[in-house]
PDB file of C-alpha atoms in Angstrom:
ATOM      1  CA  MET A1166       4.577  -5.548 -14.571  1.00 51.00           C
ATOM      2  CA  SER A1167       5.483  -1.667 -13.587  1.00 72.00           C
ATOM      3  CA  PHE A1168       2.657  -1.848 -11.231  1.00 70.00           C
ATOM      4  CA  GLN A1169       3.969  -5.216  -9.398  1.00 74.00           C
ATOM      5  CA  ASN A1170       7.241  -3.050  -8.746  1.00 79.00           C
ATOM      6  CA  GLU A1171       5.274  -0.091  -7.614  1.00 80.00           C
ATOM      7  CA  PHE A1172       3.852  -1.895  -5.857  1.00 76.00           C
ATOM      8  CA  LEU A1173       6.915  -3.492  -3.798  1.00 76.00           C
ATOM      9  CA  THR A1174       8.218  -0.069  -3.587  1.00 80.00           C
ATOM     10  CA  LEU A1175       5.956   0.785  -2.520  1.00 79.00           C
ATOM     11  CA  HIS A1176       5.924  -1.374   0.153  1.00 73.00           C
ATOM     12  CA  GLY A1177       9.152  -1.742   1.210  1.00 77.00           C
ATOM     13  CA  GLU A1178       8.566   2.484   2.063  1.00 78.00           C
ATOM     14  CA  ILE A1179       4.758   2.026   4.214  1.00 75.00           C
ATOM     15  CA  LYS A1180       6.755  -0.092   6.513  1.00 72.00           C
ATOM     16  CA  LYS A1181       9.545   2.169   7.187  1.00 73.00           C
ATOM     17  CA  LEU A1182       7.261   5.337   7.377  1.00 67.00           C
ATOM     18  CA  SER A1183       5.036   2.794  10.192  1.00 65.00           C
ATOM     19  CA  LYS A1184       8.666   2.221  12.493  1.00 67.00           C
ATOM     20  CA  LEU A1185       8.622   6.516  12.586  1.00 59.00           C
ATOM     21  CA  ASP A1186       6.694   8.170  14.742  1.00 55.00           C
ATOM     22  CA  GLN A1187       4.187   9.913  14.225  1.00 55.00           C
ATOM     23  CA  HIS A1188       3.232  13.043  15.049  1.00 56.00           C
ATOM     24  CA  ASN A1189       6.520  13.764  13.175  1.00 61.00           C
ATOM     25  CA  PHE A1190       5.719  16.347  10.166  1.00 56.00           C
ATOM     26  CA  ASN A1191       8.036  15.470   8.376  1.00 65.00           C
ATOM     27  CA  ALA A1192       6.676  11.673   8.818  1.00 68.00           C
ATOM     28  CA  GLU A1193       3.107  13.311   8.198  1.00 75.00           C
ATOM     29  CA  SER A1194       3.944  14.342   4.525  1.00 76.00           C
ATOM     30  CA  LYS A1195       5.823  12.116   3.414  1.00 80.00           C
ATOM     31  CA  PHE A1196       2.306   9.761   4.748  1.00 82.00           C
ATOM     32  CA  SER A1197       0.012  11.321   2.453  1.00 86.00           C
ATOM     33  CA  ASN A1198       2.400  11.651  -0.804  1.00 87.00           C
ATOM     34  CA  LEU A1199       3.177   7.767  -0.142  1.00 87.00           C
ATOM     35  CA  LYS A1200      -0.662   7.514   0.418  1.00 91.00           C
ATOM     36  CA  GLU A1201      -1.490   8.971  -2.603  1.00 91.00           C
ATOM     37  CA  GLN A1202       0.789   6.972  -4.808  1.00 89.00           C
ATOM     38  CA  VAL A1203      -0.681   4.364  -2.325  1.00 90.00           C
ATOM     39  CA  LEU A1204      -3.884   4.621  -3.953  1.00 94.00           C
ATOM     40  CA  ASN A1205      -3.053   5.452  -7.668  1.00 90.00           C
ATOM     41  CA  VAL A1206      -1.140   1.893  -8.047  1.00 89.00           C
ATOM     42  CA  LEU A1207      -4.489   0.556  -6.151  1.00 91.00           C
ATOM     43  CA  LYS A1208      -5.986   2.616  -8.306  1.00 91.00           C
ATOM     44  CA  ALA A1209      -5.552   0.972 -11.284  1.00 89.00           C
ATOM     45  CA  LEU A1210      -4.396  -2.747 -10.374  1.00 87.00           C
ATOM     46  CA  PHE A1211      -7.627  -3.100  -9.110  1.00 90.00           C
ATOM     47  CA  GLY A1212      -9.860  -0.123  -9.807  1.00 93.00           C
ATOM     48  CA  GLU A1213     -10.931   2.170  -7.522  1.00 95.00           C
ATOM     49  CA  THR A1214     -14.395   0.103  -6.019  1.00 95.00           C
ATOM     50  CA  SER A1215     -12.476  -3.091  -4.504  1.00 94.00           C
ATOM     51  CA  ARG A1216     -11.776  -3.406  -0.402  1.00 94.00           C
ATOM     52  CA  GLU A1217      -8.529  -2.506  -0.599  1.00 93.00           C
ATOM     53  CA  TYR A1218      -8.837   0.526  -2.442  1.00 95.00           C
ATOM     54  CA  ARG A1219     -12.367   2.099  -0.240  1.00 96.00           C
ATOM     55  CA  VAL A1220      -9.841   0.967   3.678  1.00 96.00           C
ATOM     56  CA  VAL A1221      -6.341   2.834   2.098  1.00 95.00           C
ATOM     57  CA  ARG A1222      -8.902   5.935   1.331  1.00 96.00           C
ATOM     58  CA  LEU A1223     -10.459   6.429   4.318  1.00 96.00           C
ATOM     59  CA  THR A1224      -7.356   5.335   5.973  1.00 93.00           C
ATOM     60  CA  ASN A1225      -4.455   8.112   8.072  1.00 90.00           C
ATOM     61  CA  SER A1226      -2.824   5.031   9.467  1.00 87.00           C
ATOM     62  CA  PRO A1227       0.855   3.880   7.636  1.00 84.00           C
ATOM     63  CA  ALA A1228      -0.776  -0.048   9.671  1.00 85.00           C
ATOM     64  CA  THR A1229      -3.648  -0.089   7.217  1.00 91.00           C
ATOM     65  CA  ILE A1230      -2.137   0.801   4.558  1.00 90.00           C
ATOM     66  CA  THR A1231       1.185  -1.617   5.606  1.00 87.00           C
ATOM     67  CA  LYS A1232      -1.176  -4.274   6.581  1.00 90.00           C
ATOM     68  CA  VAL A1233      -3.962  -3.593   2.915  1.00 92.00           C
ATOM     69  CA  MET A1234      -0.170  -3.934   1.012  1.00 89.00           C
ATOM     70  CA  ASN A1235       0.946  -7.455   2.995  1.00 88.00           C
ATOM     71  CA  HIS A1236      -2.290  -8.429   2.488  1.00 89.00           C
ATOM     72  CA  ILE A1237      -1.726  -8.145  -1.613  1.00 88.00           C
ATOM     73  CA  ALA A1238       1.045  -9.245  -1.096  1.00 84.00           C
ATOM     74  CA  ASN A1239       0.892 -12.434   0.232  1.00 85.00           C
ATOM     75  CA  ARG A1240      -2.226 -13.143  -1.708  1.00 82.00           C
ATOM     76  CA  THR A1241      -0.425 -12.316  -5.083  1.00 71.00           C
ATOM     77  CA  SER A1242       2.272 -14.645  -3.373  1.00 67.00           C
ATOM     78  CA  GLN A1243       0.031 -17.821  -2.795  1.00 64.00           C
ATOM     79  CA  ASN A1244      -1.531 -17.540  -6.551  1.00 60.00           C
ATOM     80  CA  ILE A1245       0.828 -17.562  -7.844  1.00 56.00           C
ATOM     81  CA  ALA A1246       2.424 -20.855  -6.536  1.00 53.00           C
ATOM     82  CA  VAL A1247      -1.370 -21.683  -7.274  1.00 50.00           C
ATOM     83  CA  ASN A1248      -0.854 -21.220 -10.889  1.00 52.00           C
ATOM     84  CA  SER A1249       3.279 -22.375 -10.768  1.00 49.00           C
TER      85      SER A1249
END
């Protein structure tokens, strides 16, 4: 359950970061740190061979990471609705 909470927190941080100027050094530094945290969560949830993990590992775009995280969040909420 803690990985899900961490995922939601990181999801919000990435969304905020994607709205910042991408040439801002502080934003780039924060992006690198957030990307590593996202990778750690994705590795724990899905493993290193998952498509989500590989896409995030290869990208340098906050927008792409946001899309991956939105996809996971939507898929998770659909699974919860189906299982209810």
